[in-house]
Each structure stands twice: as C-alpha cells, then as structure tokens.
Coordinates of C-alpha atoms and ligand atoms in Angstrom, one line a residue:
M1337 CA 189.7 34.2 53.4
T1338 CA 191.3 30.8 54.1
A1339 CA 194.6 30.0 55.9
R1340 CA 196.3 29.6 52.6
D1341 CA 195.3 33.2 51.5
T1342 CA 196.5 34.7 54.9
T1343 CA 199.8 36.3 55.4
V1344 CA 200.9 36.6 59.0
L1345 CA 203.9 38.5 60.4
V1346 CA 205.2 37.0 63.7
A1347 CA 207.3 39.3 65.8
G1348 CA 209.4 37.5 68.5
A1349 CA 209.6 34.6 66.1
T1350 CA 212.8 33.3 67.6
G1351 CA 211.3 33.1 71.1
D1352 CA 209.9 30.1 72.9
L1353 CA 206.3 30.8 72.1
G1354 CA 206.8 32.8 68.9
S1355 CA 208.7 30.0 67.2
Q1356 CA 205.9 27.5 68.0
I1357 CA 203.3 30.0 66.6
V1358 CA 205.3 30.2 63.4
Q1359 CA 205.3 26.4 63.2
N1360 CA 201.6 26.1 63.8
L1361 CA 200.8 28.8 61.2
L1362 CA 202.9 27.0 58.6
E1363 CA 201.1 23.7 59.4
R1364 CA 197.8 25.4 58.8
G1365 CA 199.0 26.5 55.4
S1366 CA 199.4 30.2 55.8
T1367 CA 202.2 32.4 54.6
V1368 CA 204.5 33.5 57.5
R1369 CA 206.9 36.3 57.8
A1370 CA 209.1 35.7 60.8
L1371 CA 210.6 38.9 62.2
V1372 CA 214.0 38.1 63.6
R1373 CA 216.6 40.4 65.0
P1374 CA 219.9 40.9 63.3
S1375 CA 221.6 38.8 66.0
S1376 CA 219.5 35.8 64.8
A1377 CA 219.2 36.7 61.1
D1378 CA 219.4 33.0 60.2
G1379 CA 216.4 32.2 62.4
G1380 CA 218.4 30.7 65.1
E1381 CA 218.0 27.4 66.9
R1382 CA 214.2 27.5 67.5
L1383 CA 213.3 28.1 63.8
R1384 CA 215.7 25.4 62.5
G1385 CA 212.9 22.9 62.2
V1386 CA 211.0 25.0 59.7
A1387 CA 214.1 26.5 57.9
G1388 CA 213.6 26.5 54.1
H1389 CA 209.8 26.0 54.4
P1390 CA 208.4 27.4 51.1
N1391 CA 205.8 29.6 52.9
L1392 CA 208.2 31.1 55.4
S1393 CA 210.4 34.1 54.9
L1394 CA 212.7 35.6 57.5
R1395 CA 212.5 39.4 57.9
V1396 CA 215.4 41.0 59.8
G1397 CA 214.3 43.9 62.0
D1398 CA 214.1 45.2 65.6
L1399 CA 210.9 46.8 67.0
T1400 CA 213.0 49.5 68.6
D1401 CA 214.3 50.6 65.1
G1402 CA 211.0 52.3 64.5
A1403 CA 207.9 52.1 62.3
A1404 CA 209.6 53.2 59.1
S1405 CA 212.1 50.4 59.2
L1406 CA 209.2 47.9 59.9
A1407 CA 207.1 49.2 57.0
P1408 CA 208.4 46.7 54.3
H1409 CA 207.8 43.8 56.7
V1410 CA 204.1 44.5 57.3
D1411 CA 203.3 45.6 53.8
G1412 CA 200.7 43.1 52.4
V1413 CA 200.2 41.4 55.8
D1414 CA 196.7 40.4 57.0
V1415 CA 197.5 39.7 60.6
V1416 CA 200.4 40.7 62.9
V1417 CA 201.1 38.4 65.9
S1418 CA 203.6 39.7 68.5
A1419 CA 205.2 37.3 70.9
V1420 CA 208.0 39.5 72.0
Q1421 CA 209.3 39.7 75.5
G1422 CA 211.0 42.5 77.3
G1423 CA 210.5 45.7 79.3
P1424 CA 208.5 48.7 78.5
D1425 CA 210.9 49.6 75.7
V1426 CA 209.8 46.5 73.9
I1427 CA 206.3 45.8 75.1
V1428 CA 205.0 49.5 75.0
D1429 CA 207.4 51.4 72.8
G1430 CA 208.5 48.6 70.4
Q1431 CA 205.0 47.2 69.9
R1432 CA 203.7 50.8 69.3
E1433 CA 206.2 51.1 66.4
L1434 CA 204.9 47.8 65.0
L1435 CA 201.3 48.9 65.4
T1436 CA 202.0 52.2 63.7
A1437 CA 203.7 50.4 60.8
A1438 CA 200.8 48.0 60.6
A1439 CA 198.2 50.8 60.6
A1440 CA 200.0 52.6 57.8
A1441 CA 200.2 49.4 55.8
G1442 CA 196.4 48.8 56.2
V1443 CA 196.8 45.6 58.3
R1444 CA 193.4 44.8 59.8
R1445 CA 194.3 42.8 62.9
M1446 CA 197.0 42.4 65.6
I1447 CA 197.5 40.0 68.4
P1448 CA 199.7 41.7 71.0
S1449 CA 202.2 39.9 73.2
D1450 CA 199.9 39.2 76.2
F1451 CA 199.4 35.4 76.4
S1452 CA 198.8 35.8 80.1
I1453 CA 196.3 35.4 82.9
N1454 CA 193.3 37.6 82.3
L1455 CA 195.2 40.9 82.8
Y1456 CA 192.1 43.0 81.9
G1457 CA 190.3 41.5 84.9
Y1458 CA 192.2 43.6 87.4
E1459 CA 193.6 47.2 87.6
Y1460 CA 196.9 48.8 87.1
G1461 CA 199.4 48.4 90.0
V1462 CA 198.9 44.7 90.7
N1463 CA 201.6 43.3 88.4
L1464 CA 204.5 44.9 86.6
Y1465 CA 204.2 42.8 83.5
S1466 CA 200.5 43.2 83.2
D1467 CA 200.8 47.0 83.5
V1468 CA 203.0 47.4 80.5
R1469 CA 200.7 45.1 78.4
R1470 CA 197.6 47.1 79.5
K1471 CA 199.5 50.3 78.7
F1472 CA 200.2 49.0 75.2
S1473 CA 196.5 47.9 74.8
E1474 CA 195.5 51.6 75.1
E1475 CA 197.3 52.3 71.8
F1476 CA 194.6 50.4 69.9
R1477 CA 192.0 53.0 70.9
D1478 CA 193.1 55.4 68.2
S1479 CA 194.3 52.8 65.7
P1480 CA 192.4 51.3 62.7
V1481 CA 194.1 48.0 63.6
L1482 CA 191.8 45.7 65.6
R1483 CA 193.2 44.1 68.7
T1484 CA 192.8 40.5 69.7
S1485 CA 194.4 39.7 73.1
V1486 CA 194.8 36.0 73.7
T1487 CA 194.3 34.9 77.4
V1488 CA 195.4 31.5 78.5
G1489 CA 196.2 31.6 82.2
A1490 CA 199.6 30.4 83.4
F1491 CA 202.1 28.4 81.4
P1492 CA 202.9 25.3 83.6
E1493 CA 206.4 25.5 82.2
Y1494 CA 206.7 28.6 84.4
F1495 CA 204.1 28.1 87.2
L1496 CA 205.8 24.8 88.3
A1497 CA 209.3 26.2 87.9
P1498 CA 211.2 27.4 91.1
L1499 CA 210.4 31.1 90.4
H1500 CA 206.8 30.6 91.5
E1501 CA 207.8 28.8 94.8
V1502 CA 205.0 26.3 94.5
L1503 CA 207.1 23.2 94.2
D1504 CA 210.2 22.8 96.3
V1505 CA 211.8 19.6 95.1
A1506 CA 214.6 19.6 97.7
A1507 CA 212.2 20.0 100.6
G1508 CA 209.5 17.9 99.0
T1509 CA 206.8 20.5 99.6
F1510 CA 203.9 22.1 97.6
S1511 CA 203.1 25.6 98.9
I1512 CA 199.8 27.4 98.6
W1513 CA 198.5 30.8 99.7
G1514 CA 194.8 31.1 100.6
D1515 CA 192.6 28.0 101.0
G1516 CA 193.7 26.5 97.6
T1517 CA 190.2 26.0 96.3
Q1518 CA 190.0 28.7 93.6
P1519 CA 190.3 27.2 90.1
I1520 CA 193.3 28.5 88.3
D1521 CA 193.9 28.4 84.5
I1522 CA 196.8 26.4 83.1
T1523 CA 197.8 26.2 79.4
T1524 CA 201.1 24.8 78.0
I1525 CA 203.2 26.8 75.7
P1526 CA 202.7 24.4 72.7
D1527 CA 198.9 24.6 73.3
T1528 CA 199.1 28.4 73.5
A1529 CA 200.9 28.5 70.2
A1530 CA 198.4 26.2 68.6
Y1531 CA 195.4 28.3 69.8
T1532 CA 197.1 31.5 68.8
A1533 CA 197.6 30.2 65.2
A1534 CA 194.0 29.2 65.0
I1535 CA 192.8 32.6 66.4
A1536 CA 195.1 34.5 64.1
L1537 CA 193.5 32.7 61.2
D1538 CA 190.0 33.4 62.5
P1539 CA 188.8 36.7 61.1
S1540 CA 185.8 36.7 63.4
T1541 CA 188.2 37.5 66.3
A1542 CA 188.9 41.0 65.0
G1543 CA 188.5 43.5 67.8
R1544 CA 187.6 41.1 70.6
D1545 CA 189.7 39.2 73.1
V1546 CA 189.8 35.4 73.1
H1547 CA 190.1 33.3 76.3
V1548 CA 191.1 29.7 75.9
V1549 CA 192.5 27.3 78.5
G1550 CA 194.2 23.9 78.7
Q1551 CA 192.8 22.9 82.1
Q1552 CA 191.2 24.7 85.1
L1553 CA 192.0 23.2 88.5
S1554 CA 192.5 24.3 92.0
L1555 CA 195.8 24.3 93.8
L1556 CA 194.6 21.4 96.0
E1557 CA 193.8 19.5 92.8
L1558 CA 197.2 20.4 91.3
H1559 CA 198.8 19.1 94.5
E1560 CA 197.1 15.8 93.9
E1561 CA 198.2 15.7 90.3
V1562 CA 201.8 16.3 91.3
E1563 CA 201.7 13.5 93.9
A1564 CA 200.1 11.1 91.3
A1565 CA 202.6 12.0 88.6
S1566 CA 205.6 11.7 90.9
G1567 CA 204.4 8.7 92.8
R1568 CA 205.5 10.3 96.1
P1569 CA 203.9 12.6 98.7
W1570 CA 204.5 16.4 98.6
R1571 CA 203.9 18.0 102.0
L1572 CA 201.3 20.7 101.7
V1573 CA 202.6 24.0 103.1
R1574 CA 199.9 26.6 103.8
R1575 CA 201.9 29.9 103.7
G1576 CA 199.1 32.1 104.8
S1577 CA 195.9 34.0 103.7
L1578 CA 195.6 36.0 100.5
E1579 CA 196.1 39.1 102.7
D1580 CA 199.3 37.6 104.0
L1581 CA 200.4 37.1 100.3
Q1582 CA 199.8 40.7 99.6
A1583 CA 201.8 41.7 102.7
E1584 CA 204.6 39.4 101.5
I1585 CA 204.7 41.2 98.1
I1586 CA 204.9 44.6 99.8
R1587 CA 207.7 43.3 102.2
R1588 CA 209.7 42.0 99.2
Q1589 CA 209.2 45.2 97.3
F1590 CA 211.1 47.1 100.0
V1591 CA 214.1 44.8 100.0
A1592 CA 214.2 43.4 96.5
T1593 CA 217.2 43.9 94.2
S1594 CA 215.1 42.6 91.3
P1595 CA 211.4 42.6 90.5
F1596 CA 211.7 38.9 89.9
E1597 CA 211.8 38.5 93.6
Y1598 CA 208.1 39.3 93.8
L1599 CA 206.7 39.2 90.3
A1600 CA 205.5 35.6 90.5
L1601 CA 203.6 36.4 93.7
Q1602 CA 202.0 39.3 91.9
Y1603 CA 200.6 36.9 89.4
Q1604 CA 199.4 34.6 92.2
T1605 CA 197.4 37.2 94.1
V1606 CA 195.0 37.6 91.2
M1607 CA 195.0 33.9 90.2
Y1608 CA 194.1 32.9 93.7
N1609 CA 191.4 35.5 94.3
G1610 CA 189.8 34.7 90.9
R1611 CA 190.1 38.2 89.3
A1612 CA 192.5 36.9 86.7
S1613 CA 190.4 34.0 85.7
V1614 CA 189.4 33.4 82.1
V1615 CA 185.8 34.3 81.2
D1616 CA 183.8 33.3 78.2
V1617 CA 186.2 30.4 77.3
R1618 CA 186.2 29.8 73.6
N1619 CA 188.0 26.4 73.3
A1620 CA 184.9 25.1 71.4
D1621 CA 185.6 27.6 68.6
Y1622 CA 188.9 25.8 67.9
P1623 CA 188.1 22.0 68.0
S1624 CA 191.3 21.3 66.0
V1625 CA 193.3 22.2 69.1
V1626 CA 193.1 19.4 71.7
P1627 CA 194.8 20.9 74.8
T1628 CA 197.1 18.9 77.0
S1629 CA 195.9 18.0 80.5
V1630 CA 198.1 18.8 83.5
A1631 CA 198.5 15.0 84.1
T1632 CA 199.7 14.5 80.6
Y1633 CA 202.1 17.4 80.8
L1634 CA 203.5 16.1 84.1
A1635 CA 204.0 12.7 82.6
G1636 CA 205.9 14.2 79.7
P1637 CA 208.0 17.4 79.5
G1638 CA 206.7 18.6 82.9
A1639 CA 208.3 15.6 84.7
T1640 CA 211.5 17.7 84.9
H1641 CA 209.7 19.9 87.5
L1642 CA 209.4 16.9 89.8
A1643 CA 212.9 15.4 89.4
R1644 CA 215.4 15.7 92.2
S1645 CA 217.9 17.3 89.8
P1646 CA 220.7 19.6 90.6
E1647 CA 219.0 22.4 88.5
N1648 CA 215.8 22.2 90.6
T1649 CA 217.7 22.1 93.9
A1650 CA 220.1 24.9 93.0
S1651 CA 217.5 27.3 91.6
Q1652 CA 215.2 26.6 94.6
Q1653 CA 218.0 27.7 97.0
S1654 CA 218.5 30.9 95.1
T1655 CA 214.8 32.1 95.3
Ligands
NAP2152 N1 201.2 33.0 80.8 C1 202.4 32.7 81.2 O1 202.6 32.0 82.3 C2 203.6 33.2 80.5 C3 204.9 32.8 80.9 C4 206.0 33.3 80.2 C5 205.8 34.1 79.1 N2 204.6 34.5 78.8 C6 204.3 35.5 77.7 O2 204.6 34.9 76.4 C7 205.1 35.9 75.5 C8 206.3 35.3 74.8 O3 207.3 35.0 75.8 P1 208.5 33.9 75.6 O4 208.8 33.3 76.8 O5 208.2 33.1 74.3 O6 209.6 35.0 75.2 P2 211.1 34.7 74.8 O7 211.4 33.2 74.5 O8 212.0 35.4 75.7 O9 211.2 35.3 73.3 C9 211.1 36.7 73.2 C10 211.2 37.1 71.7 O10 211.1 38.5 71.6 C11 212.1 38.9 70.7 N3 212.4 40.3 70.9 C12 212.8 40.9 72.1 N4 213.0 42.2 71.9 C13 212.8 42.5 70.6 C14 212.8 43.6 69.8 N5 213.2 44.8 70.3 N6 212.5 43.5 68.5 C15 212.2 42.3 68.0 N7 212.1 41.2 68.7 C16 212.4 41.3 70.0 C17 213.3 38.0 71.0 O11 214.2 38.0 70.0 P3 215.7 37.5 70.3 O12 215.6 36.0 70.1 O13 216.5 38.1 69.2 O14 216.1 37.9 71.7 C18 212.5 36.7 71.0 O15 212.2 36.2 69.7 C19 205.4 37.2 76.4 O16 204.3 38.1 76.2 C20 205.4 36.6 77.8 O17 205.0 37.6 78.8 C21 203.5 34.1 79.4

C-alpha cells in the first residue's frame, strides 16, 4: 500500500501538532479526513493553508459524542492518528470512543495522542499527563486495532517556554536540577508532525512503538547552545539534586491551585534521571525527515524564547 492508497483520519486536526500532521500527510499524497469540532467546522485558522486541497475532507465531530457518531468518519480509513489534547475525558474516554469506532470499522492501526517523552519508561504516579496516556494505552489490549505510540522527547517550543522554568529571560539565568549531564531528547513540533506522517504511512509500525528524536543533548550542552544563539551569557543556576527536585514537586502539590504549577517538573524528573529517554531510535527508517537541530531552532522560531520581550518577562513572573 502506498501513501496515495492510504486514507488517514486525524483527530485534533485543528491543533498545533494535528494541523501540521494533516499538512505532512497531504504532502505525502495520502487522503486525509480531518476531524474538527463543530466550533471549528470550517477547519479554523490552522487548516487555512490546506483548505480546499483535493485530498482533504473535513469531518465534523467530537470524541466525547461517542463511537456511534464517529462511525461514518472512520469507515474506510486505514490509519487513525489522534493529536487531541485535554484531560481524562478526552485522552481516556474520548480516545476510547474513537478506538471503539475504529475497531468496528475494521481500521487496522491507530497512533494515539502521546507524542511525549518515553512515558512507558516509568510507572504510574510520576506524571499526570503520562498517566492518562498510559491508561488509554491499556485499551488496545483487547482491541483488534494495533497501537503505534510515537515518542519524541520534549518539544523545545514548550521546554524552553517559561512553564518549564529553565530559561528566565528577565534574570538572565538557565536553571538545572541534578548535574546537567544526562542527555535529554528534543524534537520540534514541525519535526514531530513530519515523523508522525511518515510513521502513519509505514505499515510495518503496526503494533509497535516508534522512537524518533531531533537532537539529544545534556542540559549543560543546551546551556551552551542558548548562550551561542543569544550571544550573551546566561548564569547557570544549580537548583539542587534530583532528590531535591522530587521534594519540590511534593511541596508544590500541597500548595498548588493548578497542576500546571508542578507538571513541568514532573516531566523533568524522568528526563533528568534518564528513565524517559528514547530507546531504539528509528530516525534512519525515515530518511525523508531531516530534523532541526537545537541551534537551528534557536536561530529561527526559537529565538523568541531568548528575547527580552514583555511576554517572556510577564509569564516568568507568574510562574
Ligand atoms: N512532547 C512535548 O513536549 C509536548 C508538548 C505539548 C504537547 N504535546 C502533546 O502533543 C499532542 C497535541 O498537543 P497540541 O499542543 O497540538 O494540542 P492543541 O494545539 O491544544 O490541540 C488539541 C486538539 O484537540 C482537539 N480536541 C480537544 N478535545 C477534543 C474532543 N473532545 N473531540 C475532538 N477534538 C478535540 C482540539 O480541537 P479544538 O481546536 O476544537 O479545541 C485541537 O484540535 C498532545 O498529546 C500533547 O500532550 C507534547
């Protein structure tokens, strides 16, 4: 089966990642059904660039409406790709409805909305977002639909944003926990979309997870990249050991008004101790995707992380 013979349903098609997966699939010649919610029935801003493409159809639906309402959208589909975002109602319950509909329609493969660090490298209870994705993965045990989870590490668009508390533009600091020598996995959102499209169109991935990565580098190396890209020094702040990081997460859990006050640190614990690292990296299976280096990212769209802008300063103060 070639890309041209393959029909892919993309859920979360109006999202940041999902819209770019749609675009990559169309570029590869496949037929794409973009699942969009009624509130963005015209495809919205992010799908504007591919509006009217002859191989694209918009399907209006919401995962929480249930499997029966999703049935016409998955009928005749070869692969389902989900890039939805949300709480357990979407990631567990909503994707379960999509999986049920896909199974009933005879869909062979599904890529769930993981696109994360290697969340199967650690156990339940480490990270809220990982837990719901693992919970959903258990649904495949009794399903004829074969799962392919795509692992990419951290998106630099998020990891270098104020939420992760690594860069503090106002203070001119770069903060690390631990000794900063563990390699971490970084893949941009556009590269994740390009790899996901290639993986979706690769039938050999049926029933196995695929790890790909843009660049692996330690926090100390990332610090050097940030200094080189910005042309100025960033004072290295050693915030404590990995045990101190764990204690900080627990402390915040007691006082937090929102999980976002500690979620980023939950990702960092397993990134910095290596348990969330990619294994069996399969970049070589997809030579058509040439991932962006961190240096290139920082010289391009990532330059916004380094700018002394009001956005960076204001959001830093609120974290
Ligand atoms: N590795 C990393 O560092 C990293 C960082 C960020 C995100 N991610 C992962 O990447 C994936 C995509 O994230 P994103 O940032 O692209 O998300 P996003 O931009 O927020 O997009 C989410 C998409 O899900 C759709 N959606 C939400 N609830 C739905 C429902 N009930 N039914 C149908 N569609 C629904 C949204 O539709 P509307 O447009 O109608 O709201 C939107 O299209 C997620 O799994 C996320 O965890 C990974």
